């Protein structure tokens, strides 16, 4: 049983300490653990070049990114793991961009529904199947780390970390919202915070090997509203029907005095973005897009080529004042 710990924070600072605490407990629970700090790693962003999708469509066994940088080290470690624990700092209310770069390059290109459908085609045609590590069920846990005293300055931290679960169909067993680090000084001065991080590590280790429907564990902070991701966000559409923007599931909200309650049906829970059902909804949405869009583009090709030229040639620039040029 292998658990991968990744810190997107500074070396030997808060994210490192907290994720290492989780790994130490996971190790005690029998896991083989590996740790990465990404601070000096070069992980560029996805350039939407479609190289990964073409590898899949061409029948390759492995799906790789065209860009060769430090991403490959993390990617390989992820394929080998059975569980992942990520700690990342909040920058400007959301998670640091390097985490999103990693997610964008790994997750959509390994979308479980698209890969299952690809393997079905290959099986029928007797072609080699995709790397079986892409289909492993894995457990996750997240630690969002912020300096601010108030939660409103870390509001998108945990919700952004949970985006890592979806395409890969991972099940999260807990999270910790470690804000107020500016006053705490060091997580080592907060025993209960360290305890929660350790609990995350143990929960991931103890969940590995069990089928998702037999794991109902949740550890760490539990003050959220969504029964799946346990985050605190809701999207409104002007009615009492509300949506968890992280999981994409709907609930019915009611208010009693100053208390808000949301009822989430089992049917909705079962279509959260990180489930097979949820990921297929998006896969089908994309397939439908293709059938609508391609005939439109084909029918309008001449006119579009002409109009696009107009935008290609339009590149306005500020007039730079001499004095500002260094
Ligand atoms: C560019 C930048 C933006 C930041 N923005 C926020 C923020 O919006 N909210 C917050 O709570 N902390 C913010 N912080 C503080 C970091 O989250 C905090 O220092 C954290 O401990 C960093 O993790 P590390 O110690 O593991 O490196 C910011 C730090 C930097 C460098």
Short mmCIF file of N, CA, C and O and ligand atoms in Angstrom, two decimals, residues 7 9-10 13-16 39 89-94 145-150 153-154 179 181, ligand 1:
data_model
loop_
_atom_site.label_atom_id
_atom_site.label_comp_id
_atom_site.label_asym_id
_atom_site.label_seq_id
_atom_site.Cartn_x
_atom_site.Cartn_y
_atom_site.Cartn_z
N UNK A 7 3.59 18.44 -1.05
CA UNK A 7 3.46 19.78 -0.47
C UNK A 7 3.76 20.79 -1.55
O UNK A 7 4.81 20.73 -2.20
N UNK A 9 3.89 23.96 -0.74
CA UNK A 9 4.37 25.12 0.02
C UNK A 9 5.88 25.23 0.00
O UNK A 9 6.57 24.52 -0.75
N UNK A 10 6.41 26.12 0.83
CA UNK A 10 7.87 26.30 0.90
C UNK A 10 8.51 25.10 1.59
O UNK A 10 7.86 24.43 2.41
N UNK A 13 8.45 24.29 5.56
CA UNK A 13 7.51 25.21 6.21
C UNK A 13 6.21 24.47 6.52
O UNK A 13 6.20 23.26 6.66
N UNK A 14 5.11 25.22 6.58
CA UNK A 14 3.88 24.65 7.17
C UNK A 14 3.29 23.48 6.39
O UNK A 14 2.92 22.46 6.99
N UNK A 15 3.18 23.64 5.07
CA UNK A 15 2.57 22.55 4.27
C UNK A 15 3.41 21.28 4.43
O UNK A 15 2.85 20.18 4.60
N UNK A 16 4.73 21.44 4.37
CA UNK A 16 5.63 20.28 4.50
C UNK A 16 5.39 19.57 5.84
O UNK A 16 5.23 18.34 5.89
N UNK A 39 8.15 23.13 -4.55
CA UNK A 39 8.50 24.55 -4.61
C UNK A 39 9.51 24.89 -5.72
O UNK A 39 9.35 25.88 -6.41
N UNK A 89 -0.60 25.84 -0.09
CA UNK A 89 -0.90 27.15 0.49
C UNK A 89 -1.98 27.91 -0.28
O UNK A 89 -2.11 27.73 -1.50
N UNK A 90 -2.71 28.72 0.46
CA UNK A 90 -3.67 29.62 -0.17
C UNK A 90 -2.92 30.89 -0.56
O UNK A 90 -2.24 31.49 0.25
N UNK A 91 -3.03 31.23 -1.86
CA UNK A 91 -2.51 32.50 -2.36
C UNK A 91 -3.72 33.22 -2.96
O UNK A 91 -4.40 32.66 -3.82
N UNK A 92 -3.99 34.44 -2.50
CA UNK A 92 -5.11 35.22 -3.03
C UNK A 92 -6.43 34.43 -2.99
O UNK A 92 -7.09 34.23 -4.01
N UNK A 93 -6.73 33.92 -1.80
CA UNK A 93 -8.01 33.25 -1.46
C UNK A 93 -8.17 31.84 -2.05
O UNK A 93 -8.97 31.05 -1.57
N UNK A 94 -7.42 31.51 -3.09
CA UNK A 94 -7.51 30.15 -3.66
C UNK A 94 -6.15 29.46 -3.54
O UNK A 94 -5.19 30.02 -3.03
N UNK A 145 -3.64 25.51 3.55
CA UNK A 145 -2.86 26.26 4.55
C UNK A 145 -2.89 27.76 4.22
O UNK A 145 -2.51 28.16 3.12
N UNK A 146 -3.36 28.55 5.16
CA UNK A 146 -3.45 30.00 4.92
C UNK A 146 -2.93 30.79 6.11
O UNK A 146 -3.03 30.34 7.26
N UNK A 147 -2.39 31.96 5.83
CA UNK A 147 -1.86 32.80 6.89
C UNK A 147 -2.93 33.62 7.58
O UNK A 147 -2.79 34.00 8.76
N UNK A 148 -4.02 33.92 6.87
CA UNK A 148 -5.02 34.87 7.38
C UNK A 148 -5.75 34.37 8.62
O UNK A 148 -5.99 33.16 8.77
N UNK A 149 -6.13 35.34 9.44
CA UNK A 149 -6.83 35.00 10.68
C UNK A 149 -8.26 34.53 10.42
O UNK A 149 -8.78 33.67 11.11
N UNK A 150 -8.87 35.12 9.38
CA UNK A 150 -10.29 34.83 9.13
C UNK A 150 -10.48 33.85 7.97
O UNK A 150 -9.71 33.87 7.00
N UNK A 153 -10.53 34.70 4.00
CA UNK A 153 -9.35 34.82 3.14
C UNK A 153 -8.80 33.47 2.68
O UNK A 153 -7.77 33.41 2.00
N UNK A 154 -9.47 32.38 3.05
CA UNK A 154 -9.05 31.05 2.55
C UNK A 154 -10.25 30.31 1.96
O UNK A 154 -10.21 29.10 1.76
N UNK A 179 -6.11 27.50 8.46
CA UNK A 179 -5.90 28.95 8.29
C UNK A 179 -5.42 29.53 9.63
O UNK A 179 -5.13 28.79 10.56
N UNK A 181 -2.55 30.72 10.20
CA UNK A 181 -1.16 30.31 10.46
C UNK A 181 -0.26 31.49 10.81
O UNK A 181 0.79 31.32 11.43
C1 LIG B 1 1.44 35.63 -2.88
C2 LIG B 1 0.85 35.18 -1.58
C3 LIG B 1 -0.51 35.33 -1.39
C4 LIG B 1 -1.09 34.90 -0.19
N1 LIG B 1 -2.44 35.02 -0.06
C5 LIG B 1 -3.04 34.54 1.07
C6 LIG B 1 -4.46 34.59 1.20
O1 LIG B 1 -5.19 35.06 0.35
N2 LIG B 1 -4.99 34.08 2.33
C7 LIG B 1 -4.22 33.56 3.34
O2 LIG B 1 -4.77 33.10 4.34
N3 LIG B 1 -2.87 33.47 3.22
C8 LIG B 1 -2.27 33.96 2.12
N4 LIG B 1 -0.89 33.87 1.99
C9 LIG B 1 -0.08 33.28 3.08
C10 LIG B 1 0.26 31.79 2.86
O3 LIG B 1 -0.89 31.02 2.64
C11 LIG B 1 0.96 31.25 4.12
O4 LIG B 1 2.18 31.94 4.27
C12 LIG B 1 1.24 29.76 4.12
O5 LIG B 1 1.78 29.42 5.36
C13 LIG B 1 2.22 29.32 3.05
O6 LIG B 1 2.48 27.92 3.18
P1 LIG B 1 3.96 27.39 3.54
O7 LIG B 1 4.28 28.00 4.89
O8 LIG B 1 3.88 25.91 3.61
O9 LIG B 1 4.86 27.88 2.47
C14 LIG B 1 -0.28 34.31 0.83
C15 LIG B 1 1.11 34.17 0.61
C16 LIG B 1 1.66 34.60 -0.58
C17 LIG B 1 3.15 34.40 -0.80
#
